[in-house]
CSV table of C-alpha atoms in Angstrom, one decimal:
chain,number,residue,atom,x,y,z
A,1,UNK,CA,14.0,17.3,11.5
A,2,UNK,CA,11.8,14.4,12.5
A,3,UNK,CA,11.7,12.0,9.6
A,4,UNK,CA,9.0,9.4,8.5
A,5,UNK,CA,9.4,7.0,5.7
A,6,UNK,CA,6.3,6.1,3.8
A,7,UNK,CA,5.9,3.3,1.2
A,8,UNK,CA,3.5,3.2,-1.8
A,9,UNK,CA,0.7,0.8,-2.5
A,10,UNK,CA,-0.9,-0.8,-5.5
A,11,UNK,CA,-1.5,1.7,-8.4
A,12,UNK,CA,2.1,3.1,-8.1
A,13,UNK,CA,3.5,0.4,-10.4
A,14,UNK,CA,4.8,1.4,-13.8
A,15,UNK,CA,6.7,-0.5,-16.5
A,16,UNK,CA,10.4,0.5,-16.2
A,17,UNK,CA,10.3,1.0,-12.4
A,18,UNK,CA,13.6,0.0,-10.8
A,19,UNK,CA,15.5,-0.4,-14.1
A,20,UNK,CA,17.8,2.7,-13.6
A,21,UNK,CA,18.4,1.6,-10.0
A,22,UNK,CA,19.5,-1.9,-11.1
A,23,UNK,CA,21.8,-0.4,-13.8
A,24,UNK,CA,23.4,2.0,-11.4
A,25,UNK,CA,23.7,0.2,-8.0
A,26,UNK,CA,24.8,-3.3,-7.1
A,27,UNK,CA,22.8,-3.0,-3.8
A,28,UNK,CA,19.6,-2.6,-5.8
A,29,UNK,CA,20.4,-5.5,-8.1
A,30,UNK,CA,20.9,-7.7,-5.0
A,31,UNK,CA,17.4,-6.9,-3.8
A,32,UNK,CA,15.9,-7.7,-7.2
A,33,UNK,CA,17.8,-10.9,-7.5
A,34,UNK,CA,16.7,-12.0,-4.1
A,35,UNK,CA,13.0,-11.4,-5.0
A,36,UNK,CA,13.4,-13.2,-8.3
A,37,UNK,CA,15.0,-16.2,-6.6
A,38,UNK,CA,12.4,-16.3,-3.8
A,39,UNK,CA,9.5,-16.2,-6.2
A,40,UNK,CA,11.2,-18.5,-8.9
A,41,UNK,CA,10.1,-15.9,-11.4
A,42,UNK,CA,11.8,-13.2,-13.5
A,43,UNK,CA,9.7,-10.5,-11.8
A,44,UNK,CA,12.3,-7.9,-12.4
A,45,UNK,CA,12.2,-8.5,-16.1
A,46,UNK,CA,8.5,-7.9,-16.0
A,47,UNK,CA,9.1,-4.7,-13.9
A,48,UNK,CA,11.7,-3.4,-16.4
A,49,UNK,CA,10.0,-4.4,-19.7
A,50,UNK,CA,6.3,-5.1,-19.1
A,51,UNK,CA,3.8,-5.8,-20.4
A,52,UNK,CA,1.8,-3.5,-18.2
A,53,UNK,CA,-1.2,-5.8,-18.0
A,54,UNK,CA,0.9,-8.5,-16.5
A,55,UNK,CA,2.7,-6.2,-14.1
A,56,UNK,CA,-0.7,-4.8,-12.9
A,57,UNK,CA,-1.9,-8.2,-11.8
A,58,UNK,CA,-2.2,-8.1,-8.0
A,59,UNK,CA,0.1,-11.1,-7.4
A,60,UNK,CA,2.9,-9.4,-9.4
A,61,UNK,CA,2.3,-5.7,-8.5
A,62,UNK,CA,2.5,-6.3,-4.7
A,63,UNK,CA,6.0,-8.0,-4.5
A,64,UNK,CA,7.3,-5.8,-7.3
A,65,UNK,CA,6.4,-2.5,-5.5
A,66,UNK,CA,8.0,-3.9,-2.4
A,67,UNK,CA,11.2,-4.8,-4.3
A,68,UNK,CA,11.6,-1.3,-5.7
A,69,UNK,CA,11.0,0.3,-2.3
A,70,UNK,CA,13.6,-2.0,-0.6
A,71,UNK,CA,16.1,-1.5,-3.5
A,72,UNK,CA,15.9,2.3,-3.0
A,73,UNK,CA,16.4,1.9,0.8
A,74,UNK,CA,19.4,-0.3,0.3
A,75,UNK,CA,20.9,2.3,-2.0
A,76,UNK,CA,20.2,5.0,0.6
A,77,UNK,CA,22.0,2.9,3.2
A,78,UNK,CA,24.9,1.8,1.0
A,79,UNK,CA,25.6,4.9,-0.9
A,80,UNK,CA,24.6,7.5,1.6
A,81,UNK,CA,25.2,5.9,4.9
A,82,UNK,CA,21.6,6.3,5.8
A,83,UNK,CA,20.7,4.6,9.1
A,84,UNK,CA,17.0,3.7,9.5
A,85,UNK,CA,17.3,3.1,13.2
A,86,UNK,CA,19.2,6.3,13.9
A,87,UNK,CA,17.5,8.6,11.5
A,88,UNK,CA,13.8,7.6,11.2
A,89,UNK,CA,11.1,8.3,13.7
A,90,UNK,CA,8.2,6.3,12.1
A,91,UNK,CA,7.4,4.2,9.1
A,92,UNK,CA,4.1,3.7,7.4
A,93,UNK,CA,2.8,2.2,4.1
A,94,UNK,CA,-0.3,2.3,2.1
A,95,UNK,CA,-1.9,-1.1,2.0
A,96,UNK,CA,0.8,-3.5,0.7
A,97,UNK,CA,3.2,-0.7,1.5
A,98,UNK,CA,2.9,-1.7,5.2
A,99,UNK,CA,4.9,-4.8,4.3
A,100,UNK,CA,7.6,-2.6,2.6
A,101,UNK,CA,7.6,-0.4,5.7
A,102,UNK,CA,8.0,-3.3,8.0
A,103,UNK,CA,10.8,-4.8,5.9
A,104,UNK,CA,12.5,-1.4,5.9
A,105,UNK,CA,12.3,-1.5,9.7
A,106,UNK,CA,13.7,-5.0,9.9
A,107,UNK,CA,10.5,-6.8,10.9
A,108,UNK,CA,10.7,-8.8,7.6
A,109,UNK,CA,13.6,-9.6,5.4
A,110,UNK,CA,13.2,-9.2,1.6
A,111,UNK,CA,12.5,-12.8,0.7
A,112,UNK,CA,10.0,-13.1,3.6
A,113,UNK,CA,8.2,-9.9,2.4
A,114,UNK,CA,8.2,-11.2,-1.2
A,115,UNK,CA,6.7,-14.6,-0.2
A,116,UNK,CA,4.0,-12.9,1.9
A,117,UNK,CA,3.0,-10.4,-0.7
A,118,UNK,CA,2.8,-13.0,-3.5
A,119,UNK,CA,0.5,-15.1,-1.2
A,120,UNK,CA,-1.5,-11.9,-0.3
A,121,UNK,CA,-1.9,-11.0,-3.9
A,122,UNK,CA,-3.0,-14.5,-4.9
A,123,UNK,CA,-5.4,-14.7,-1.9
A,124,UNK,CA,-7.0,-11.3,-2.5
A,125,UNK,CA,-7.5,-12.2,-6.2
A,126,UNK,CA,-9.1,-15.6,-5.4
A,127,UNK,CA,-11.3,-14.3,-2.6
A,128,UNK,CA,-14.1,-13.1,-4.9
A,129,UNK,CA,-15.1,-14.5,-8.3
A,130,UNK,CA,-14.1,-12.3,-11.3
A,131,UNK,CA,-16.7,-9.7,-12.1
A,132,UNK,CA,-18.4,-9.9,-8.7
A,133,UNK,CA,-16.6,-7.0,-7.0
A,134,UNK,CA,-15.6,-3.5,-7.8
A,135,UNK,CA,-14.0,-0.4,-6.4
A,136,UNK,CA,-14.7,3.3,-7.1
A,137,UNK,CA,-13.1,6.6,-6.2
A,138,UNK,CA,-15.2,9.5,-4.8
A,139,UNK,CA,-13.3,12.7,-5.4
A,140,UNK,CA,-14.5,15.7,-3.4
A,141,UNK,CA,-16.0,13.5,-0.7
A,142,UNK,CA,-15.2,13.3,3.0
A,143,UNK,CA,-15.3,10.1,4.9
A,144,UNK,CA,-18.7,10.5,6.6
A,145,UNK,CA,-20.3,11.5,3.3
A,146,UNK,CA,-18.8,8.5,1.6
A,147,UNK,CA,-20.1,6.2,4.4
A,148,UNK,CA,-23.6,7.7,4.1
A,149,UNK,CA,-23.6,7.1,0.3
A,150,UNK,CA,-22.5,3.5,0.9
A,151,UNK,CA,-25.3,2.9,3.4
A,152,UNK,CA,-27.8,4.0,0.8
A,153,UNK,CA,-26.2,2.0,-2.0
A,154,UNK,CA,-26.0,-1.2,0.0
A,155,UNK,CA,-29.8,-2.0,-0.5
A,156,UNK,CA,-30.7,-3.6,-3.8
A,157,UNK,CA,-33.8,-1.7,-4.9
A,158,UNK,CA,-35.1,-4.8,-6.8
A,159,UNK,CA,-34.6,-7.5,-4.2
A,160,UNK,CA,-34.4,-5.4,-1.1
A,161,UNK,CA,-31.3,-7.5,-0.2
A,162,UNK,CA,-28.3,-5.9,1.5
A,163,UNK,CA,-25.0,-6.0,-0.5
A,164,UNK,CA,-21.5,-5.0,0.6
A,165,UNK,CA,-20.2,-1.5,-0.2
A,166,UNK,CA,-17.8,0.0,2.2
A,167,UNK,CA,-15.2,2.7,2.5
A,168,UNK,CA,-11.9,1.1,1.6
A,169,UNK,CA,-9.4,3.9,1.6
A,170,UNK,CA,-9.6,7.3,3.4
A,171,UNK,CA,-6.8,9.0,1.5
A,172,UNK,CA,-7.6,12.5,2.6
A,173,UNK,CA,-7.9,15.7,0.6
A,174,UNK,CA,-11.4,14.7,-0.3
A,175,UNK,CA,-10.5,11.4,-1.8
A,176,UNK,CA,-12.3,8.3,-0.6
A,177,UNK,CA,-12.2,4.9,-2.3
A,178,UNK,CA,-15.2,2.5,-1.8
A,179,UNK,CA,-15.2,-1.2,-2.4
A,180,UNK,CA,-17.7,-4.1,-2.5
A,181,UNK,CA,-20.2,-5.9,-4.7
A,182,UNK,CA,-20.1,-4.5,-8.2
A,183,UNK,CA,-23.8,-3.6,-8.4
A,184,UNK,CA,-23.7,-1.8,-5.0
A,185,UNK,CA,-20.5,0.1,-5.9
A,186,UNK,CA,-22.2,1.1,-9.2
A,187,UNK,CA,-25.2,2.3,-7.3
A,188,UNK,CA,-22.9,4.3,-5.0
A,189,UNK,CA,-21.3,6.0,-8.0
A,190,UNK,CA,-24.7,7.1,-9.3
A,191,UNK,CA,-25.8,8.3,-5.8
A,192,UNK,CA,-22.6,10.3,-5.4
A,193,UNK,CA,-23.1,12.0,-8.7
A,194,UNK,CA,-26.5,13.2,-7.4
A,195,UNK,CA,-25.0,14.3,-4.1
A,196,UNK,CA,-22.7,16.9,-5.7
A,197,UNK,CA,-19.5,14.9,-5.4
A,198,UNK,CA,-17.0,16.4,-7.8
A,199,UNK,CA,-16.2,13.1,-9.5
A,200,UNK,CA,-17.2,9.5,-8.9
A,201,UNK,CA,-15.6,6.8,-11.1
A,202,UNK,CA,-15.1,3.0,-11.1
A,203,UNK,CA,-11.5,2.0,-10.8
A,204,UNK,CA,-9.7,-0.5,-13.1
A,205,UNK,CA,-9.0,-3.1,-10.4
A,206,UNK,CA,-9.6,-6.8,-10.3
A,207,UNK,CA,-11.1,-7.3,-6.9
A,208,UNK,CA,-12.9,-5.4,-4.1
A,209,UNK,CA,-9.9,-4.8,-1.8
A,210,UNK,CA,-10.2,-3.7,1.8
A,211,UNK,CA,-13.8,-4.8,2.1
A,212,UNK,CA,-15.5,-7.5,4.1
A,213,UNK,CA,-15.6,-9.6,0.9
A,214,UNK,CA,-11.9,-10.2,1.4
A,215,UNK,CA,-12.5,-12.3,4.5
A,216,UNK,CA,-11.1,-15.5,2.8
A,217,UNK,CA,-7.9,-13.6,2.0
A,218,UNK,CA,-7.7,-12.4,5.6
A,219,UNK,CA,-7.9,-16.0,6.7
A,220,UNK,CA,-5.2,-17.0,4.3
A,221,UNK,CA,-2.9,-14.2,5.6
A,222,UNK,CA,-3.6,-15.2,9.2
A,223,UNK,CA,-2.3,-18.7,8.4
A,224,UNK,CA,0.7,-17.3,6.5
A,225,UNK,CA,1.7,-14.9,9.2
A,226,UNK,CA,1.4,-17.6,11.8
A,227,UNK,CA,4.0,-19.6,9.8
A,228,UNK,CA,6.1,-16.6,8.8
A,229,UNK,CA,5.7,-14.0,11.6
A,230,UNK,CA,7.2,-10.5,11.8
A,231,UNK,CA,9.9,-9.6,14.2
A,232,UNK,CA,9.9,-6.4,16.3
A,233,UNK,CA,10.6,-3.5,14.0
A,234,UNK,CA,13.6,-1.2,14.8
A,235,UNK,CA,11.2,1.8,14.1
A,236,UNK,CA,7.6,2.0,15.1
A,237,UNK,CA,4.9,1.3,12.4
A,238,UNK,CA,1.9,3.6,12.1
A,239,UNK,CA,-0.7,1.0,11.1
A,240,UNK,CA,-3.4,1.5,8.4
A,241,UNK,CA,-6.3,0.1,10.5
A,242,UNK,CA,-5.6,2.0,13.7
A,243,UNK,CA,-3.6,5.1,12.7
A,244,UNK,CA,-1.6,4.4,15.8
A,245,UNK,CA,2.0,3.2,16.6
A,246,UNK,CA,2.7,-0.5,16.8
A,247,UNK,CA,6.0,-2.3,17.7
A,248,UNK,CA,4.9,-5.6,19.2
A,249,UNK,CA,5.2,-8.5,16.7
A,250,UNK,CA,2.0,-10.2,17.7
A,251,UNK,CA,0.1,-6.9,17.4
A,252,UNK,CA,1.6,-6.2,14.0
A,253,UNK,CA,0.6,-9.7,12.8
A,254,UNK,CA,-3.0,-9.1,13.9
A,255,UNK,CA,-3.0,-5.6,12.2
A,256,UNK,CA,-1.8,-7.1,8.9
A,257,UNK,CA,-4.6,-9.6,9.0
A,258,UNK,CA,-7.2,-7.0,9.9
A,259,UNK,CA,-5.8,-4.7,7.1
A,260,UNK,CA,-7.0,-7.1,4.4
A,261,UNK,CA,-10.7,-6.4,5.1
A,262,UNK,CA,-10.3,-3.0,7.0
A,263,UNK,CA,-10.2,0.6,5.8
A,264,UNK,CA,-6.8,2.1,5.0
A,265,UNK,CA,-7.0,5.2,7.2
A,266,UNK,CA,-4.3,7.1,5.4
A,267,UNK,CA,-5.5,10.6,6.3
A,268,UNK,CA,-5.5,9.7,10.0
A,269,UNK,CA,-2.1,8.0,9.7
A,270,UNK,CA,-0.6,11.2,8.3
A,271,UNK,CA,-2.3,13.3,11.0
A,272,UNK,CA,-1.0,10.9,13.7
A,273,UNK,CA,2.6,11.1,12.3
A,274,UNK,CA,2.4,14.9,12.3
A,275,UNK,CA,1.0,14.9,15.8
A,276,UNK,CA,3.9,12.7,16.9
A,277,UNK,CA,6.3,15.3,15.6
A,278,UNK,CA,7.2,14.3,12.1
A,279,UNK,CA,7.8,17.2,9.8
A,280,UNK,CA,9.6,15.5,6.9
A,281,UNK,CA,8.3,12.6,4.8
A,282,UNK,CA,10.1,10.6,2.2
A,283,UNK,CA,8.1,8.3,-0.1
A,284,UNK,CA,10.4,5.4,-0.8
A,285,UNK,CA,9.7,3.5,-4.0
A,286,UNK,CA,7.9,3.8,-7.3
A,287,UNK,CA,5.9,7.0,-8.1
A,288,UNK,CA,4.7,10.0,-6.2
A,289,UNK,CA,1.2,9.2,-5.1
A,290,UNK,CA,1.8,9.5,-1.4
A,291,UNK,CA,3.9,12.6,-1.9
A,292,UNK,CA,0.9,14.2,-3.6
A,293,UNK,CA,-1.4,13.1,-0.8
A,294,UNK,CA,1.0,14.5,1.8
A,295,UNK,CA,0.7,17.9,0.3
A,296,UNK,CA,-3.1,17.8,0.9
A,297,UNK,CA,-2.9,16.1,4.3
A,298,UNK,CA,0.1,17.8,5.8
A,299,UNK,CA,0.7,21.0,3.8
A,300,UNK,CA,3.2,22.4,6.3
A,301,UNK,CA,5.4,19.3,6.2
A,302,UNK,CA,8.2,18.6,3.7
A,303,UNK,CA,7.5,15.7,1.4
A,304,UNK,CA,9.9,14.1,-1.1
A,305,UNK,CA,9.6,11.2,-3.5
A,306,UNK,CA,12.6,8.9,-3.7
A,307,UNK,CA,12.5,6.2,-6.4
A,308,UNK,CA,15.1,7.1,-9.0
A,309,UNK,CA,18.9,7.7,-8.9
A,310,UNK,CA,18.4,11.4,-9.2
A,311,UNK,CA,15.8,11.5,-6.5
A,312,UNK,CA,18.0,9.4,-4.2
A,313,UNK,CA,20.8,12.0,-4.7
A,314,UNK,CA,18.4,14.8,-3.9
A,315,UNK,CA,17.1,13.2,-0.8
A,316,UNK,CA,20.5,12.4,0.5
A,317,UNK,CA,21.5,16.1,0.0
A,318,UNK,CA,18.3,17.3,1.8
A,319,UNK,CA,18.7,14.9,4.7
């Protein structure tokens, strides 16, 4: 068995996440308390009780999802004697999940990851005025098809000006997310419907993540990571923007900056991990989004979600 740990991104948050972990395991409570103390906020109360609208805010969802992932990992380590360095071949995370993956591998500690993700969420939200940007999912589209749709949609037919609309996430299994100026994204949705795409729909997000419109947020993260840099991870990271292994701290810092405006190449990341010999994937944290994508991208691999006490017990038995 060659094991990879993968960590979810925004969209996997849900009111109640982590509550059962905190009730059952002191190690999980320690993680949540550390995050609350670092952010000077009762973030865990928001995670456990809601409201959902406040939890979904980018600046809250990003550190909250990391907190649940690291709480699960600490329980695996404390209750099951799980050793990341000795048992795990690779780590990867979807967008903000890269910070969780790096914290799991020792490149960040929990307070550091919480600080960086709060700043990242704030910077991404502030990068574009409200109502200016949008994102949409193209279901049944492959990457090249999505890029061609974006190229057509980028031209405003009234002014003939070029607007931003780009592929933000290549999730695999015919799922591509696009991002950019709201009008251009809306044009892309209409073009996609005429191209026979199974479904094209705007997403309920507050900013055009992973597009070139996020350049101000990338600049903010470059400064933050200069002040608060990663250490060398104990386990190699498969990075979103390259779909390749990274272990050098300066390289990882550059990749995290590039990731703010770059495409999340998740389909290629999974293919790379399989190519490097991984046949078992555990999604560590809230939800089962990556486990579902794994079944499409690596159908021969074993994929398990690990975010609740019952799932932790099942994973420890399986491993």
